[in-house]
Backbone as a ProteinNet text record, in pm:
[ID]
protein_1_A
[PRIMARY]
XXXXXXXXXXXXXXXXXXXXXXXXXXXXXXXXXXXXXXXXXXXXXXXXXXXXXXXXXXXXXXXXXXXXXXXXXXXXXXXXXXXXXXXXXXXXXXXXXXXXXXXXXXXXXXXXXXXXXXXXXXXXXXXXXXXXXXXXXXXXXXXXXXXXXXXXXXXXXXXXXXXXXXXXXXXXXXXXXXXXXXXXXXXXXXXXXXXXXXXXXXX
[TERTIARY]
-1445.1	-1490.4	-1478.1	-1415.9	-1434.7	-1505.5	-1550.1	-1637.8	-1645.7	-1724.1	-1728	-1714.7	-1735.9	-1742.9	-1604.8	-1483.2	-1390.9	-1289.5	-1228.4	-1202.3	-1080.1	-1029.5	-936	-829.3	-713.3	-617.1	-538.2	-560.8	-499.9	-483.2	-329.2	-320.5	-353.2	-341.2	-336.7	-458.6	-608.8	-707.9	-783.5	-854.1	-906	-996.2	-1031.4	-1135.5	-1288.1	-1348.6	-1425.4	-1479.9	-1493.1	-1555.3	-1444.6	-1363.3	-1237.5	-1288.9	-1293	-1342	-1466.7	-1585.2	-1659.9	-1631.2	-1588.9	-1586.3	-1476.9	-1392.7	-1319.9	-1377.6	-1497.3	-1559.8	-1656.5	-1684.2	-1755.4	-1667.4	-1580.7	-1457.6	-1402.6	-1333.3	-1278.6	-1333.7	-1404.5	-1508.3	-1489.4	-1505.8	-1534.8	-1335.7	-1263.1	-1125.8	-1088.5	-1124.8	-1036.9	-1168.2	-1273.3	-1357.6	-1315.3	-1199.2	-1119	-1015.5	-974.9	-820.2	-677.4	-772.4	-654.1	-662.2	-550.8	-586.5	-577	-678.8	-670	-601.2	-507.4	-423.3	-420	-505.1	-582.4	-629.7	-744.7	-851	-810.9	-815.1	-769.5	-875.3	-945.3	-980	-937.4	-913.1	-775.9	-826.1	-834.8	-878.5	-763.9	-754.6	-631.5	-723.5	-710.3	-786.1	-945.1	-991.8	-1127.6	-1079.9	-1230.7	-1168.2	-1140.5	-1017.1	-969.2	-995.1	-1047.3	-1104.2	-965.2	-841.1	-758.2	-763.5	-761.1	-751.8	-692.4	-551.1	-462.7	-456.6	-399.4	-431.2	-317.1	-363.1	-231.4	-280.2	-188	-205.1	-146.4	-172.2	-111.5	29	76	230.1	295.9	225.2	253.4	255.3	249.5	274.8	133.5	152.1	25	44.1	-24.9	44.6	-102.3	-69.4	-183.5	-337.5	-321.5	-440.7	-475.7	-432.2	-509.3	-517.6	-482.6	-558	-697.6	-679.6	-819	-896.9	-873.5	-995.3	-1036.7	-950.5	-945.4	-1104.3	-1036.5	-1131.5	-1256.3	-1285.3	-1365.8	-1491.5	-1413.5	-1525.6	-1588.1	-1513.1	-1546.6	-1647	-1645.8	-1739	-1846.8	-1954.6	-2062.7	-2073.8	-2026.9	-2032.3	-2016.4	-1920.7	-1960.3	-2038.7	-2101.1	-2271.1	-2359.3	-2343.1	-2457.1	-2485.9	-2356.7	-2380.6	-2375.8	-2309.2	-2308.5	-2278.8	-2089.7	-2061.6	-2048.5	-1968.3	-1923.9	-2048.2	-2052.9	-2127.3	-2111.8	-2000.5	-1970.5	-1913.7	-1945.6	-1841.5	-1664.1	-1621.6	-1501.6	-1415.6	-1323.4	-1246.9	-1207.8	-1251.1	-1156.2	-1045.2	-960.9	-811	-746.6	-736.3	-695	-510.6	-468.8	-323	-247.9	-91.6	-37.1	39	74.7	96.5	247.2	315.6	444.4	615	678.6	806.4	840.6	842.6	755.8	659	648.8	483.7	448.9	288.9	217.8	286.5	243.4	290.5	114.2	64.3	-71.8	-82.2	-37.4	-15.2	78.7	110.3	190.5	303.3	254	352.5	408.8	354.8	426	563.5	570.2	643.7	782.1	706.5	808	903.6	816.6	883.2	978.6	973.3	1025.7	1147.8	1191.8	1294.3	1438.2	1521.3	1611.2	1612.4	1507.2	1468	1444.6	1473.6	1424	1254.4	1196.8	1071.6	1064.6	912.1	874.6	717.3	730.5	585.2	584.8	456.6	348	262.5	273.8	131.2	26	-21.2	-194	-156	-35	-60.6	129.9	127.4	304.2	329.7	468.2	544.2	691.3	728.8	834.7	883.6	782.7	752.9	734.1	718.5	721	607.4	570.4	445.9	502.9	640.5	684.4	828.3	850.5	998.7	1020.4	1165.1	1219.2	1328.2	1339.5	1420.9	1421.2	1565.9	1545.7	1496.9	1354.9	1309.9	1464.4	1421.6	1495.6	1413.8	1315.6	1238.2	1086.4	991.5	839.6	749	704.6	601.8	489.7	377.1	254.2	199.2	291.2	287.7	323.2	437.3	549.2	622.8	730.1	762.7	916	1027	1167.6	1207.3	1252.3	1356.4	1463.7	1545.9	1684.6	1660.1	1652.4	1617.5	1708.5	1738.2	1861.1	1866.2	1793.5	1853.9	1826.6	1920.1	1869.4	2002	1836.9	1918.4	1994.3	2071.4	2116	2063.3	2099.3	2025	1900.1	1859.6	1746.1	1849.4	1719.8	1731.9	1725.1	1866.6	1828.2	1743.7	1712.7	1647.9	1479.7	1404.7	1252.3	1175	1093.9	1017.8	862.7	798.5	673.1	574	457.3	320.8	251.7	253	150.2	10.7	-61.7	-191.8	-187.7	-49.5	-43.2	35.8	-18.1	76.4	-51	-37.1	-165.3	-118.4	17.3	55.5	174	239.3	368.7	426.2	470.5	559.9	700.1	715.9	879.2	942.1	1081.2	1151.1	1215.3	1192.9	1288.5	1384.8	1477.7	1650.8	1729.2	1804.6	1897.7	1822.1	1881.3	1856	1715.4	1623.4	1485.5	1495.3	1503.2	1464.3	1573.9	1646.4	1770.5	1702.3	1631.6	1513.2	1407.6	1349.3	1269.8	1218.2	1356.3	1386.8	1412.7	1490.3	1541	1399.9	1283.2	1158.9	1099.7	1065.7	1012.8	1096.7	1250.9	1317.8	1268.3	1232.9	1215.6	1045.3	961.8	814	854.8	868.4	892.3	869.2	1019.3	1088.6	988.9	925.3	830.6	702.3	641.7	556.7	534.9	738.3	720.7	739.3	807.4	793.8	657.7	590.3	452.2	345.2	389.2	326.9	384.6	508.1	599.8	527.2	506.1	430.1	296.2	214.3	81.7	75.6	180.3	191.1	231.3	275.1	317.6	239.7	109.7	24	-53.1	-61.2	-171.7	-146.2	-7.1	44	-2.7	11.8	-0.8	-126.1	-239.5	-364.9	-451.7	-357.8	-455	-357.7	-253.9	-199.1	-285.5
260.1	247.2	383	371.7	493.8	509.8	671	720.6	689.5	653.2	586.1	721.7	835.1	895	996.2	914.6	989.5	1044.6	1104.7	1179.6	1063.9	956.6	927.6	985.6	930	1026.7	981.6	872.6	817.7	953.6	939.9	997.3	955	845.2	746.3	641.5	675.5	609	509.2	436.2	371.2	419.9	384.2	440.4	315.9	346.2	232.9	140.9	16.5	-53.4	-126.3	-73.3	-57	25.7	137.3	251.3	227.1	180.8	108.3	45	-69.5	-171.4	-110.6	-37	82.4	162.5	215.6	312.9	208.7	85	33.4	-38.3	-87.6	-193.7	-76.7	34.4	139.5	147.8	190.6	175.8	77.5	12.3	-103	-125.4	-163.4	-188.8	-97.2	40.6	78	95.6	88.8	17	-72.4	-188.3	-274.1	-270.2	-164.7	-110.7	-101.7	-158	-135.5	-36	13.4	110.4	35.2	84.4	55.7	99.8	9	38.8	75.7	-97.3	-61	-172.4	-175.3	-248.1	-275.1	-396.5	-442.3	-561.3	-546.2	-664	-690.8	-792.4	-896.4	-1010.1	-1001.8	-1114.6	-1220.8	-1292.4	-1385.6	-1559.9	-1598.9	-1778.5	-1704.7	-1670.2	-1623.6	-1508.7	-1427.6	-1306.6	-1323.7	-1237.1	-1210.8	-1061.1	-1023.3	-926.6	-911.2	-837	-823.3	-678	-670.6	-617.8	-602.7	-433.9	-497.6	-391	-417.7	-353.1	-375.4	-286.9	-282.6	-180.5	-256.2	-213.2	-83	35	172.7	164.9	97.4	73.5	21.1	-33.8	-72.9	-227.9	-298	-472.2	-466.5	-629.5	-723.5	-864.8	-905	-1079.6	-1153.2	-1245.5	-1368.9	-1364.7	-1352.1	-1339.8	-1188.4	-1125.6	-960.3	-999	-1038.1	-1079.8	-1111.8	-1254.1	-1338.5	-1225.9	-1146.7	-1043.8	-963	-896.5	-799.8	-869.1	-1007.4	-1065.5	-1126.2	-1108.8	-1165	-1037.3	-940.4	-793.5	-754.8	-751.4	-698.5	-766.5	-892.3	-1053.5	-984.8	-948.9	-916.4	-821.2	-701	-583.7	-599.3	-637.5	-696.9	-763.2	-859.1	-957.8	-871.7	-765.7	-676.2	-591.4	-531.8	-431.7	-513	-584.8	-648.4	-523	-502.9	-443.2	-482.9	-615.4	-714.8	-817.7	-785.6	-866.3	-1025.7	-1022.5	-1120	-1241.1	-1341.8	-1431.1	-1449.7	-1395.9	-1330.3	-1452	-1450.9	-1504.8	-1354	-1363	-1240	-1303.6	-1186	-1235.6	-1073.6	-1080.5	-964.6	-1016.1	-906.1	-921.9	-828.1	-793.6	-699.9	-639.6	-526.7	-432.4	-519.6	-603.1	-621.2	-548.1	-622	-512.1	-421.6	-456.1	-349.3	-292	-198.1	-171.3	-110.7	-54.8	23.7	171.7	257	394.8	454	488.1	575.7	694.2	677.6	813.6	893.5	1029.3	1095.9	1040.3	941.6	920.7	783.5	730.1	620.1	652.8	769.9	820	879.2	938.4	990.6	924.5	749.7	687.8	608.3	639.7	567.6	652	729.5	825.5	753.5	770.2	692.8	570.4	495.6	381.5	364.7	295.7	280.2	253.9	340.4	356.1	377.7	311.7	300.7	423	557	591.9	589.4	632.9	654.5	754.4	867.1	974.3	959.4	1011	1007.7	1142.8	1205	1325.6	1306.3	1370.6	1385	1514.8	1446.8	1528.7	1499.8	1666.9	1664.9	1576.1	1572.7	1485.5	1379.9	1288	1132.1	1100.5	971.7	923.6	823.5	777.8	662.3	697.1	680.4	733.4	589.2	577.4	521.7	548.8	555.9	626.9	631.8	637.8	711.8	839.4	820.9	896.2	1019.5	1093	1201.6	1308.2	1352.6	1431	1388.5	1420.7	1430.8	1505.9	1614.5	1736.5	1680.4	1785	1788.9	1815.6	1843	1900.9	1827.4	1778.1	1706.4	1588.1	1533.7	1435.4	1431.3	1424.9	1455.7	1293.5	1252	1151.5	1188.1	1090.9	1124.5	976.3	984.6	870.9	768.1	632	591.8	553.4	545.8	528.5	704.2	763.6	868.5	856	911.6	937.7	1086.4	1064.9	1190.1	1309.1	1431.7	1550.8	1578.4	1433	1453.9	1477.6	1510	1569.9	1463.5	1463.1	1331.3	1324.1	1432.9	1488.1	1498.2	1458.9	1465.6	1529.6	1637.8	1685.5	1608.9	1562.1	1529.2	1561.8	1609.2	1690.9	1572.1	1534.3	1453.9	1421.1	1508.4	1485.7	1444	1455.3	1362.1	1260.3	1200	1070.3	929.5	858.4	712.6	588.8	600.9	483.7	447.2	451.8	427.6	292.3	238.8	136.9	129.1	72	20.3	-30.8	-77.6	-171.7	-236.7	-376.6	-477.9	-462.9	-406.3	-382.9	-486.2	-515.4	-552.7	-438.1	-374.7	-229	-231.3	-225.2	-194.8	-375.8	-489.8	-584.9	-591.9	-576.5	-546.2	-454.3	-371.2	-241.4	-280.6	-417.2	-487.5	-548.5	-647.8	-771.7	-686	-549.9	-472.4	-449.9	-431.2	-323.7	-466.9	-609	-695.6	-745.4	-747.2	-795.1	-735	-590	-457	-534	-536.8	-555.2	-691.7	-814.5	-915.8	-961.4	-805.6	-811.6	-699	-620.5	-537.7	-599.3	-692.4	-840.4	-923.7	-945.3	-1062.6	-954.7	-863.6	-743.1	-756.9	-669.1	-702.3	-801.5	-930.4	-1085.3	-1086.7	-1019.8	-1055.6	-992.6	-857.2	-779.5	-800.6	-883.7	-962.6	-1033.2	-1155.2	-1263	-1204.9	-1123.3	-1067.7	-987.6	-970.2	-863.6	-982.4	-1080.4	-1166	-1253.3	-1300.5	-1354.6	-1255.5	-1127	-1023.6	-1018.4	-1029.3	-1076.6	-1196.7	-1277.5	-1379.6	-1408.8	-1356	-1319.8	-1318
1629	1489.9	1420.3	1309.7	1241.3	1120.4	1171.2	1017.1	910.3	859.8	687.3	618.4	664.1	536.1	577.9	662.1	670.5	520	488.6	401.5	305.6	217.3	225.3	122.2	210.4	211.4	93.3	-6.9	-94.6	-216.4	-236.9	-399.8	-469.8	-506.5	-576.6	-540.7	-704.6	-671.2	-733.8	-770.9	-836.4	-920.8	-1076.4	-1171.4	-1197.3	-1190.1	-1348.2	-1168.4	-1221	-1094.9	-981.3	-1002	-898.5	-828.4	-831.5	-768.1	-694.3	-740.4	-704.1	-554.2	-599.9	-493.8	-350.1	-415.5	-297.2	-210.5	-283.7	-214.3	-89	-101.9	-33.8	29.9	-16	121.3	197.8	131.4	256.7	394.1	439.7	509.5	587.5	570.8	651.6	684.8	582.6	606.7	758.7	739.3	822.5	978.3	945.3	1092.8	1154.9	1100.4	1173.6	1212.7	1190.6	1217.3	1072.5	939.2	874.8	750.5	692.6	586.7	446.2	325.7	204.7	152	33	-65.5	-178.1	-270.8	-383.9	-381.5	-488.4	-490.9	-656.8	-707.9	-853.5	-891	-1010.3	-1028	-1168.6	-1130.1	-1222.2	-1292.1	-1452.2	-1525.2	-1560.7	-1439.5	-1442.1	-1446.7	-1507.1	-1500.5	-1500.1	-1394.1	-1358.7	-1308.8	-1297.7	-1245.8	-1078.4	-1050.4	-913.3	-817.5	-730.3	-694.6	-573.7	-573	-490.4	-476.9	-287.8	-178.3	-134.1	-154.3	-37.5	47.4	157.8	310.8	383.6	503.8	586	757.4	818	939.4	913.2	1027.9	1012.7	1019.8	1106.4	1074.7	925	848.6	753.4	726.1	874	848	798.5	800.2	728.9	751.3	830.3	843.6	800	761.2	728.9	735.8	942.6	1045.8	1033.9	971.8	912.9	817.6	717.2	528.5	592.2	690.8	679.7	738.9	902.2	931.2	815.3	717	664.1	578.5	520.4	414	446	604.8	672	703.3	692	721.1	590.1	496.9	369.5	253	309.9	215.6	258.2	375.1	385.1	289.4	299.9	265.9	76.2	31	-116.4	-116.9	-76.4	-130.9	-134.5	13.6	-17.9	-125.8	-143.4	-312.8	-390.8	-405.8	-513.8	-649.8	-665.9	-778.1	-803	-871	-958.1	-1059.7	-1167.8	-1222.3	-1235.7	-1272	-1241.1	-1151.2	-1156.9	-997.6	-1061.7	-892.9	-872.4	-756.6	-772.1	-595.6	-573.6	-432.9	-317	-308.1	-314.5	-218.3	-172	-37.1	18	52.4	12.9	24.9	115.3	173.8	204.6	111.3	72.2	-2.6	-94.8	22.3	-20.7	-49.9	1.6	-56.8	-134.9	-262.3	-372.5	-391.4	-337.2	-268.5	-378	-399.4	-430.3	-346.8	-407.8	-334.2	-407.1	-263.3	-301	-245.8	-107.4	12	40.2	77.4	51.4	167	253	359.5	311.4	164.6	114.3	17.4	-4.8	-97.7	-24.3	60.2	199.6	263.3	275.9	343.8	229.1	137.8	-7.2	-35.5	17.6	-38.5	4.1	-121.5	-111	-190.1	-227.9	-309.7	-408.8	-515.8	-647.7	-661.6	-809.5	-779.6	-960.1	-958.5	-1124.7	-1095.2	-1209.3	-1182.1	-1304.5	-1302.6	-1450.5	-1431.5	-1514.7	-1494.1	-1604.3	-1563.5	-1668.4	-1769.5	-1776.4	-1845.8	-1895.2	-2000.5	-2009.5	-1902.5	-1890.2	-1789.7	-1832.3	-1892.6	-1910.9	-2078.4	-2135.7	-2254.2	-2241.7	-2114.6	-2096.5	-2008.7	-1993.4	-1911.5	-1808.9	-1841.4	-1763.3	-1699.3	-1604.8	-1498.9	-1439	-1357.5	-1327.6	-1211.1	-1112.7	-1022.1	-912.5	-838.3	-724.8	-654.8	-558.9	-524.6	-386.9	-444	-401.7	-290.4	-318.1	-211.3	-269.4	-177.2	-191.4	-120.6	-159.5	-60	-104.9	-79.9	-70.4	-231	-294	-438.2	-574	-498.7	-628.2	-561	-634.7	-661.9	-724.5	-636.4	-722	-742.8	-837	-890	-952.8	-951.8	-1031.6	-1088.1	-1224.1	-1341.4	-1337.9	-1322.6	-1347.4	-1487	-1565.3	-1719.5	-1784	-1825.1	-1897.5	-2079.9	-2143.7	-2283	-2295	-2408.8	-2438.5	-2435.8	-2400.4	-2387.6	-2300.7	-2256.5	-2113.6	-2004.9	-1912.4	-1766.1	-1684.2	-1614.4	-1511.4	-1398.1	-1370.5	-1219.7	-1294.9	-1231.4	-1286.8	-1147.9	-1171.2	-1107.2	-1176.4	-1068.4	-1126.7	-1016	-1038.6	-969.7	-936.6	-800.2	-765.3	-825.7	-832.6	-898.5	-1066.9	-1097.4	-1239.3	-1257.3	-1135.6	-1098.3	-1100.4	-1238.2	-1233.6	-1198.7	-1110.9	-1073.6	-1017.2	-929.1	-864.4	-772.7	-795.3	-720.7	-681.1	-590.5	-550	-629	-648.7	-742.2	-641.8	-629	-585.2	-577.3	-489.1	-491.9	-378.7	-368.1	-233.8	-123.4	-151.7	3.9	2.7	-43	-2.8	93.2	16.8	85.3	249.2	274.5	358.2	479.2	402.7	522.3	550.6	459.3	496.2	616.2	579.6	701.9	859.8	806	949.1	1019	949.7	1019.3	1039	955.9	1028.5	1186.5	1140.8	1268.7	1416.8	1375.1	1484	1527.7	1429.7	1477.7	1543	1508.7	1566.9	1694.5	1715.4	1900.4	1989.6	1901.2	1977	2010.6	1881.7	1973.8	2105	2064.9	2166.9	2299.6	2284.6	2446.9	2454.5	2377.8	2411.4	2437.8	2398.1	2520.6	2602	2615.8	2784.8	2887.6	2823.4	2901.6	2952.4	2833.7	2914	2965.4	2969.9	3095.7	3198.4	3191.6	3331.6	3365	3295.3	3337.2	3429.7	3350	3369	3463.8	3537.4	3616.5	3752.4	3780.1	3849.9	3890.7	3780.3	3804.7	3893.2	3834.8	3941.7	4058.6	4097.7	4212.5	4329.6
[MASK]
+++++++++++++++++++++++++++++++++++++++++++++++++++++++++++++++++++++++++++++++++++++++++++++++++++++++++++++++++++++++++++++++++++++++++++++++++++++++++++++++++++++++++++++++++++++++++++++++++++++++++++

């Protein structure tokens, strides 16, 4: 089990009663083994209180939504941030991901990517691009739409970054299918390996 009051590592955070309800699901999310993404609550039909999460590797299948959504229901009734009645729905990050962590950005290089900062940068608030490099500091893209007399290459400072995602491409989904194909076959090794643990056993 780990520390609730471990440090998290997200760039990218929630404000207002997002933030809220983050500070109290974190906690608990990763006491079960998975890490938080973002926490959104969404005035769609009624309001929607979405959760999304992810194993450290990055998957997310079904039977982790339901644990995920199964640890965290106590823990919201008890505070009770939401004034109002909400549906939970805990999700996985998805192909187009959210980008919050510096190792989401890292692992994003090469890919088309939409950010948004909270501050102008470079005279603009909104980019578009292939991510090119990412440190501890900043943020390189090369824009794919640029106007006349702009700079195609965008340096942008992490900490003035209010929002980043993937863009749906061929190649991102293509790297997709490759890393589910890979987890898949590393599964089923790994039940091969317990029947045969377990065969050995009652030997």
């Amino acid at each position: 089990m780990q520390d609730s009051t471990m440090q998290d590592d997200r760039i990218i955070r929630e404000s207002g009663v997002d933030a809220r309800v983050a500070a109290i699901v974190r906690p608990v999310v990763e006491a079960v083994g998975y890490r938080l993404v973002r926490v959104r609550l969404l005035a769609q039909d009624d309001l929607t209180l979405q959760i999304m999460a992810e194993r450290p590797d990055g998957s997310m299948t079904v039977e982790d939504c339901e644990e995920v959504s199964r640890a965290v229901s106590p823990a919201l009734d008890v505070e009770d941030p939401i004034d109002s009645a909400y549906q939970l729905e805990v999700s996985s990050p998805g192909i187009d991901r959210p980008l919050v962590r510096l190792s989401d950005f890292q692992a994003a290089i090469g890919h088309l990517a939409k950010v948004e900062t909270a501050v102008l940068v470079a005279g603009r608030k909104r980019f578009r691009g292939q991510i090119i490099a990412c440190d501890a500091e900043k943020l390189t893209i090369d824009r794919d739409k640029v106007g006349e007399g702009e700079e195609a290459r965008a340096v942008i400072p992490l900490d003035a970054i209010a929002e980043a995602k993937l863009v749906l491409t061929d190649a991102l989904v293509r790297e997709a299918l490759k890393k589910d194909k890979e987890e898949r076959r590393q599964r089923k090794k790994a039940r091969r390996k317990g029947d045969d643990a377990g065969i050995e056993t009652d030997e």
